[in-house]
Short mmCIF file of C-alpha atoms in Angstrom, two decimals:
data_model
loop_
_atom_site.label_atom_id
_atom_site.label_comp_id
_atom_site.label_asym_id
_atom_site.label_seq_id
_atom_site.Cartn_x
_atom_site.Cartn_y
_atom_site.Cartn_z
CA UNK A 1 15.33 25.13 -14.27
CA UNK A 2 16.90 21.67 -14.08
CA UNK A 3 14.66 18.79 -13.02
CA UNK A 4 15.13 17.58 -9.44
CA UNK A 5 17.05 14.34 -9.28
CA UNK A 6 15.30 11.56 -7.37
CA UNK A 7 17.76 9.24 -5.65
CA UNK A 8 18.24 5.99 -7.52
CA UNK A 9 17.91 2.66 -5.72
CA UNK A 10 21.59 2.56 -4.99
CA UNK A 11 23.24 -0.80 -5.22
CA UNK A 12 20.12 -2.64 -6.43
CA UNK A 13 21.12 -5.34 -8.89
CA UNK A 14 20.02 -8.78 -10.05
CA UNK A 15 21.86 -10.59 -7.24
CA UNK A 16 20.26 -8.39 -4.57
CA UNK A 17 16.87 -9.00 -6.17
CA UNK A 18 17.50 -12.76 -5.96
CA UNK A 19 18.40 -12.48 -2.28
CA UNK A 20 15.29 -10.41 -1.63
CA UNK A 21 13.26 -13.03 -3.49
CA UNK A 22 14.57 -15.74 -1.18
CA UNK A 23 13.86 -13.64 1.91
CA UNK A 24 10.40 -12.80 0.65
CA UNK A 25 9.59 -16.46 0.07
CA UNK A 26 10.76 -17.24 3.60
CA UNK A 27 8.50 -14.50 4.96
CA UNK A 28 5.57 -15.71 2.85
CA UNK A 29 6.08 -19.28 3.98
CA UNK A 30 6.42 -18.14 7.57
CA UNK A 31 3.24 -16.10 7.24
CA UNK A 32 1.32 -19.13 5.99
CA UNK A 33 2.65 -21.23 8.87
CA UNK A 34 1.68 -18.56 11.40
CA UNK A 35 -1.78 -18.25 9.87
CA UNK A 36 -2.21 -22.02 9.92
CA UNK A 37 -0.92 -22.19 13.49
CA UNK A 38 -3.41 -19.57 14.65
CA UNK A 39 -6.29 -21.44 13.01
CA UNK A 40 -5.09 -24.68 14.58
CA UNK A 41 -4.77 -23.11 18.02
CA UNK A 42 -8.26 -21.63 17.78
CA UNK A 43 -9.69 -24.96 16.61
CA UNK A 44 -8.11 -26.70 19.61
CA UNK A 45 -10.41 -24.87 22.02
CA UNK A 46 -14.10 -25.78 22.35
CA UNK A 47 -15.25 -22.19 21.85
CA UNK A 48 -12.91 -21.71 18.89
CA UNK A 49 -13.99 -25.00 17.32
CA UNK A 50 -17.61 -23.96 17.60
CA UNK A 51 -16.88 -20.60 15.98
CA UNK A 52 -14.95 -22.24 13.11
CA UNK A 53 -17.70 -24.77 12.51
CA UNK A 54 -20.22 -21.93 12.39
CA UNK A 55 -18.07 -20.01 9.89
CA UNK A 56 -17.60 -23.09 7.69
CA UNK A 57 -21.33 -23.77 7.72
CA UNK A 58 -22.06 -20.21 6.55
CA UNK A 59 -19.19 -19.94 4.09
CA UNK A 60 -19.93 -19.63 0.36
CA UNK A 61 -16.74 -20.39 -1.61
CA UNK A 62 -17.97 -18.74 -4.82
CA UNK A 63 -18.24 -15.37 -3.10
CA UNK A 64 -14.80 -15.78 -1.53
CA UNK A 65 -13.27 -16.60 -4.93
CA UNK A 66 -14.90 -13.48 -6.40
CA UNK A 67 -13.57 -11.44 -3.47
CA UNK A 68 -10.03 -12.71 -4.21
CA UNK A 69 -10.35 -11.74 -7.89
CA UNK A 70 -11.64 -8.27 -7.03
CA UNK A 71 -8.85 -7.64 -4.53
CA UNK A 72 -6.19 -8.86 -6.96
CA UNK A 73 -7.63 -6.62 -9.69
CA UNK A 74 -6.57 -3.63 -7.57
CA UNK A 75 -3.00 -4.20 -8.78
CA UNK A 76 -4.20 -3.45 -12.31
CA UNK A 77 -5.61 -0.11 -11.14
CA UNK A 78 -2.36 0.58 -9.27
CA UNK A 79 -0.49 -0.05 -12.52
CA UNK A 80 -2.78 2.41 -14.34
CA UNK A 81 -2.18 4.96 -11.56
CA UNK A 82 1.58 4.56 -11.92
CA UNK A 83 1.51 4.72 -15.73
CA UNK A 84 -0.58 7.91 -15.70
CA UNK A 85 2.28 9.75 -13.95
CA UNK A 86 5.15 8.34 -16.03
CA UNK A 87 7.23 10.55 -18.36
CA UNK A 88 5.62 11.42 -21.68
CA UNK A 89 6.23 8.91 -24.43
CA UNK A 90 6.33 5.86 -22.19
CA UNK A 91 3.32 3.53 -22.02
CA UNK A 92 4.43 0.13 -20.71
CA UNK A 93 2.03 -2.81 -20.69
CA UNK A 94 -0.36 -3.06 -17.75
CA UNK A 95 0.49 -6.73 -17.30
CA UNK A 96 4.20 -5.95 -16.94
CA UNK A 97 3.62 -3.06 -14.53
CA UNK A 98 1.18 -5.13 -12.45
CA UNK A 99 3.79 -7.88 -12.20
CA UNK A 100 6.36 -5.33 -11.04
CA UNK A 101 3.99 -4.08 -8.34
CA UNK A 102 3.45 -7.68 -7.16
CA UNK A 103 7.23 -8.06 -7.06
CA UNK A 104 7.39 -4.80 -5.09
CA UNK A 105 4.98 -6.18 -2.50
CA UNK A 106 7.26 -9.18 -2.07
CA UNK A 107 10.32 -6.93 -1.69
CA UNK A 108 8.52 -4.79 0.91
CA UNK A 109 8.01 -7.90 3.02
CA UNK A 110 11.60 -9.04 2.50
CA UNK A 111 13.39 -5.79 3.42
CA UNK A 112 12.18 -3.00 5.76
CA UNK A 113 11.65 0.38 4.12
CA UNK A 114 10.22 1.52 0.74
CA UNK A 115 12.17 -1.16 -1.15
CA UNK A 116 9.10 -2.22 -3.12
CA UNK A 117 8.83 1.14 -4.89
CA UNK A 118 12.58 1.16 -5.54
CA UNK A 119 12.51 -2.37 -6.93
CA UNK A 120 9.47 -1.78 -9.14
CA UNK A 121 11.04 1.40 -10.55
CA UNK A 122 14.30 -0.45 -11.22
CA UNK A 123 12.50 -3.26 -13.06
CA UNK A 124 10.55 -0.73 -15.16
CA UNK A 125 13.79 1.05 -16.01
CA UNK A 126 15.53 -2.17 -17.04
CA UNK A 127 12.67 -3.72 -18.98
CA UNK A 128 11.03 -0.71 -20.64
CA UNK A 129 13.89 1.79 -20.78
CA UNK A 130 12.22 4.42 -18.60
CA UNK A 131 14.60 6.99 -17.15
CA UNK A 132 15.34 5.67 -13.68
CA UNK A 133 14.66 8.98 -11.93
CA UNK A 134 11.34 9.39 -13.76
CA UNK A 135 10.30 5.80 -13.09
CA UNK A 136 11.03 6.12 -9.38
CA UNK A 137 9.45 9.58 -9.07
CA UNK A 138 6.22 8.46 -10.72
CA UNK A 139 6.09 5.30 -8.59
CA UNK A 140 6.67 7.14 -5.31
CA UNK A 141 4.18 9.85 -6.25
CA UNK A 142 1.57 7.27 -7.26
CA UNK A 143 2.02 5.55 -3.90
CA UNK A 144 1.66 8.85 -2.02
CA UNK A 145 -1.44 9.69 -4.08
CA UNK A 146 -2.94 6.36 -3.07
CA UNK A 147 -2.30 7.13 0.60
CA UNK A 148 -3.70 10.67 0.30
CA UNK A 149 -6.88 9.48 -1.44
CA UNK A 150 -7.35 6.77 1.20
CA UNK A 151 -6.98 9.41 3.92
CA UNK A 152 -9.61 11.53 2.15
CA UNK A 153 -12.00 8.56 2.11
CA UNK A 154 -11.44 8.12 5.86
CA UNK A 155 -12.39 11.74 6.53
CA UNK A 156 -15.42 11.64 4.23
CA UNK A 157 -16.76 8.41 5.74
CA UNK A 158 -16.46 9.86 9.24
CA UNK A 159 -17.92 13.27 8.42
CA UNK A 160 -20.90 12.28 6.27
CA UNK A 161 -22.02 8.86 7.52
CA UNK A 162 -23.32 7.65 10.85
CA UNK A 163 -20.98 4.78 11.66
CA UNK A 164 -22.25 2.13 14.11
CA UNK A 165 -19.53 2.89 16.67
CA UNK A 166 -20.09 1.25 20.09
CA UNK A 167 -20.64 3.59 23.00
CA UNK A 168 -17.37 4.75 24.53
CA UNK A 169 -15.33 4.32 21.34
CA UNK A 170 -16.60 7.34 19.42
CA UNK A 171 -13.80 9.65 20.62
CA UNK A 172 -11.13 7.09 19.77
CA UNK A 173 -12.51 6.57 16.27
CA UNK A 174 -12.84 10.32 15.82
CA UNK A 175 -9.20 10.77 16.84
CA UNK A 176 -8.13 8.15 14.30
CA UNK A 177 -10.17 9.88 11.59
CA UNK A 178 -8.65 13.27 12.48
CA UNK A 179 -5.10 11.88 12.45
CA UNK A 180 -5.48 10.07 9.14
CA UNK A 181 -7.35 12.95 7.51
CA UNK A 182 -4.63 15.38 8.61
CA UNK A 183 -2.00 13.12 7.06
CA UNK A 184 -3.90 13.26 3.78
CA UNK A 185 -3.99 17.06 3.90
CA UNK A 186 -0.24 17.19 4.53
CA UNK A 187 0.45 14.86 1.59
CA UNK A 188 -1.81 16.95 -0.66
CA UNK A 189 -0.02 20.11 0.48
CA UNK A 190 3.39 18.56 -0.24
CA UNK A 191 2.19 17.56 -3.72
CA UNK A 192 1.01 21.14 -4.36
CA UNK A 193 4.09 22.95 -2.99
CA UNK A 194 6.90 20.38 -2.84
CA UNK A 195 9.84 22.79 -2.94
CA UNK A 196 8.36 24.93 -0.15
CA UNK A 197 8.03 21.82 2.03
CA UNK A 198 11.58 20.78 1.21
CA UNK A 199 12.89 24.16 2.33
CA UNK A 200 10.82 24.08 5.52
CA UNK A 201 12.03 20.56 6.35
CA UNK A 202 15.65 21.48 5.79
CA UNK A 203 15.27 24.62 7.92
CA UNK A 204 13.79 22.68 10.85
CA UNK A 205 15.48 19.29 10.70
CA UNK A 206 18.77 20.52 9.30
CA UNK A 207 19.60 22.12 12.63
CA UNK A 208 18.95 18.88 14.49
CA UNK A 209 21.23 16.66 12.43
CA UNK A 210 24.13 15.23 14.35
CA UNK A 211 25.84 12.10 15.65
CA UNK A 212 23.32 11.30 18.40
CA UNK A 213 20.05 9.30 18.08
CA UNK A 214 17.97 12.46 17.64
CA UNK A 215 20.37 13.76 15.02
CA UNK A 216 20.30 10.52 13.07
CA UNK A 217 16.50 10.41 13.21
CA UNK A 218 16.33 14.01 11.98
CA UNK A 219 18.68 13.12 9.13
CA UNK A 220 16.56 10.15 8.07
CA UNK A 221 13.37 12.23 8.21
CA UNK A 222 14.96 15.02 6.20
CA UNK A 223 16.18 12.54 3.58
CA UNK A 224 12.77 10.88 3.36
CA UNK A 225 10.88 14.15 2.98
CA UNK A 226 13.50 15.36 0.50
CA UNK A 227 13.08 12.28 -1.68
CA UNK A 228 9.29 12.65 -1.57
CA UNK A 229 9.35 16.36 -2.43
CA UNK A 230 11.81 15.73 -5.28
CA UNK A 231 9.47 13.08 -6.65
CA UNK A 232 6.46 15.41 -6.44
CA UNK A 233 8.42 18.25 -8.03
CA UNK A 234 9.43 16.08 -10.98
CA UNK A 235 5.91 14.76 -11.57
CA UNK A 236 4.12 18.08 -10.92
CA UNK A 237 4.91 19.45 -14.37
CA UNK A 238 3.19 16.47 -16.06
CA UNK A 239 -0.01 18.49 -15.92
CA UNK A 240 -3.48 18.32 -14.39
CA UNK A 241 -4.71 15.67 -16.83
CA UNK A 242 -2.11 13.16 -15.65
CA UNK A 243 -2.90 13.87 -11.99
CA UNK A 244 -6.64 13.60 -12.63
CA UNK A 245 -6.28 10.19 -14.28
CA UNK A 246 -3.94 8.99 -11.53
CA UNK A 247 -6.45 10.08 -8.88
CA UNK A 248 -9.27 8.33 -10.74
CA UNK A 249 -7.30 5.08 -10.92
CA UNK A 250 -6.36 5.39 -7.25
CA UNK A 251 -10.02 5.68 -6.28
CA UNK A 252 -10.94 2.79 -8.60
CA UNK A 253 -8.32 0.62 -6.91
CA UNK A 254 -9.67 1.53 -3.48
CA UNK A 255 -13.18 0.77 -4.71
CA UNK A 256 -12.14 -2.67 -5.96
CA UNK A 257 -10.66 -3.61 -2.58
CA UNK A 258 -13.63 -2.24 -0.61
CA UNK A 259 -16.01 -4.18 -2.86
CA UNK A 260 -13.91 -7.32 -2.41
CA UNK A 261 -14.16 -7.02 1.38
CA UNK A 262 -17.93 -6.52 1.13
CA UNK A 263 -18.21 -9.63 -1.07
CA UNK A 264 -16.07 -11.59 1.42
CA UNK A 265 -18.39 -10.52 4.24
CA UNK A 266 -21.32 -11.75 2.16
CA UNK A 267 -19.40 -14.96 1.50
CA UNK A 268 -19.27 -15.56 5.25
CA UNK A 269 -23.03 -15.12 5.50
CA UNK A 270 -22.65 -11.95 7.52
CA UNK A 271 -23.48 -8.26 7.09
CA UNK A 272 -21.46 -5.09 7.60
CA UNK A 273 -22.20 -1.37 7.44
CA UNK A 274 -20.93 -0.15 4.01
CA UNK A 275 -19.66 3.19 5.34
CA UNK A 276 -17.84 1.34 8.12
CA UNK A 277 -16.13 -0.86 5.53
CA UNK A 278 -14.99 2.25 3.65
CA UNK A 279 -13.72 3.81 6.89
CA UNK A 280 -11.91 0.63 8.01
CA UNK A 281 -10.22 -0.03 4.69
CA UNK A 282 -9.24 3.59 4.06
CA UNK A 283 -7.87 4.09 7.57
CA UNK A 284 -5.74 0.94 7.56
CA UNK A 285 -4.54 1.65 4.02
CA UNK A 286 -3.46 5.18 4.88
CA UNK A 287 -1.86 3.87 8.07
CA UNK A 288 0.12 1.30 6.10
CA UNK A 289 2.73 4.01 5.49
CA UNK A 290 4.27 2.60 8.70
CA UNK A 291 5.29 -0.47 6.67
CA UNK A 292 7.96 1.70 5.04
CA UNK A 293 9.91 1.83 8.26
CA UNK A 294 8.67 -0.75 10.77
CA UNK A 295 9.47 -4.42 10.13
CA UNK A 296 6.85 -6.74 11.53
CA UNK A 297 4.18 -4.04 11.57
CA UNK A 298 1.86 -6.38 9.63
CA UNK A 299 0.72 -7.76 12.99
CA UNK A 300 -0.25 -4.28 14.13
CA UNK A 301 -2.06 -3.71 10.84
CA UNK A 302 -4.09 -6.89 11.31
CA UNK A 303 -5.00 -5.88 14.87
CA UNK A 304 -6.10 -2.39 13.76
CA UNK A 305 -8.09 -3.87 10.86
CA UNK A 306 -9.97 -6.25 13.16
CA UNK A 307 -10.59 -3.56 15.78
CA UNK A 308 -12.02 -1.13 13.22
CA UNK A 309 -14.17 -3.82 11.59
CA UNK A 310 -15.72 -4.56 14.97
CA UNK A 311 -15.93 -0.90 16.00
CA UNK A 312 -17.31 0.67 12.80
CA UNK A 313 -19.11 -2.01 10.76
CA UNK A 314 -21.12 -3.96 13.33
CA UNK A 315 -19.34 -7.25 12.55
CA UNK A 316 -18.90 -9.81 15.30
CA UNK A 317 -15.31 -10.41 16.43
CA UNK A 318 -15.13 -13.92 14.95
CA UNK A 319 -16.28 -12.67 11.54
CA UNK A 320 -13.89 -9.70 11.68
CA UNK A 321 -10.96 -12.01 12.46
CA UNK A 322 -12.00 -14.29 9.58
CA UNK A 323 -12.12 -11.32 7.17
CA UNK A 324 -8.67 -10.17 8.32
CA UNK A 325 -7.31 -13.70 7.82
CA UNK A 326 -8.77 -13.82 4.30
CA UNK A 327 -7.22 -10.44 3.44
CA UNK A 328 -3.84 -11.59 4.79
CA UNK A 329 -4.10 -14.87 2.84
CA UNK A 330 -4.82 -12.89 -0.33
CA UNK A 331 -1.75 -10.73 0.25
CA UNK A 332 0.37 -13.86 0.73
CA UNK A 333 -1.00 -15.29 -2.52
CA UNK A 334 -0.05 -12.05 -4.31
CA UNK A 335 3.44 -12.43 -2.84
CA UNK A 336 3.59 -15.82 -4.57
CA UNK A 337 2.69 -14.02 -7.81
CA UNK A 338 5.43 -11.54 -6.94
CA UNK A 339 7.95 -14.38 -6.70
CA UNK A 340 6.93 -15.55 -10.17
CA UNK A 341 7.18 -11.95 -11.41
CA UNK A 342 10.70 -11.53 -10.00
CA UNK A 343 11.81 -14.78 -11.66
CA UNK A 344 10.33 -13.52 -14.95
CA UNK A 345 11.83 -10.04 -14.67
CA UNK A 346 15.35 -10.97 -13.57
CA UNK A 347 16.63 -12.17 -16.99
CA UNK A 348 15.82 -8.83 -18.62
CA UNK A 349 17.12 -6.94 -15.56
CA UNK A 350 20.44 -8.75 -15.80
CA UNK A 351 21.02 -7.39 -19.31
CA UNK A 352 22.71 -4.00 -19.78
CA UNK A 353 20.31 -1.20 -18.88
CA UNK A 354 18.81 0.84 -21.76
CA UNK A 355 19.97 4.43 -22.05
CA UNK A 356 17.79 7.02 -20.36
#
């Protein structure tokens, strides 16, 4: 049977990448200004100044630098995860793929939607000659695998560990765990039977398509699920070995970030429940799928991250806010690396695309 065709990033070219680069830099600069403004506003109040002075007195810069390195190393594991699912015969350098993923993070901030995956796949196609459909399918599948494995970690942390959840919040945290765990099961089911899910989606949403708001939403959902199932269907035949390695690298990447957060907590002279850290990171990572469609949802992500740190790890609010600010600052620094990566990749992307 013919291979399913994954939609190409239509219209993406060097000039659009340059525009996205400029927008991404504006967003990164704006993010730094907002972060600095929040710190300044907190420092302007007596209570906030006292909390900041306490944090600075406890802070150990060496630990924070190590935390940054560990979190940044996750992009190397993400590159390994992506490469494990690529078409046979292609083995691009990890440095190049990591740079493309950093560029993808920048593009995701610049333009709402899954533009980062599209951009990274386009760069891999232009620089390494990967078939565009295969590059995009492996990238989308790797991303979905990362979300599914994070959802599995959420469920495992909730089921097998006694999280220090404050009284009155246990039902809310349980509901979050159930929701995220269910999302992971759905993603795993789509990966196992992608064509069945495509048919089911078309049967249900196809009837709702139309000119009204509901019809347009149904059309977008059907297109999104269709693109995901096509990607899974193309990658499914790569074999169990490829999927096993991709899952291993996904878990290693999650482990690197969780360890980095634990080191950052230590660098602030504080302590957090390890299972709670796993639950918080995994839940917010799986929930980050909202970034595909909701511009500005980073603020909601930060709020959820802080709330779960306080609710499941035993951290004080001031320390949880500090950890969230450090994580956000690290992401902004990676966006700066993404800007460098885009500038490095654009010359090769501007050349005629290799065949394939």
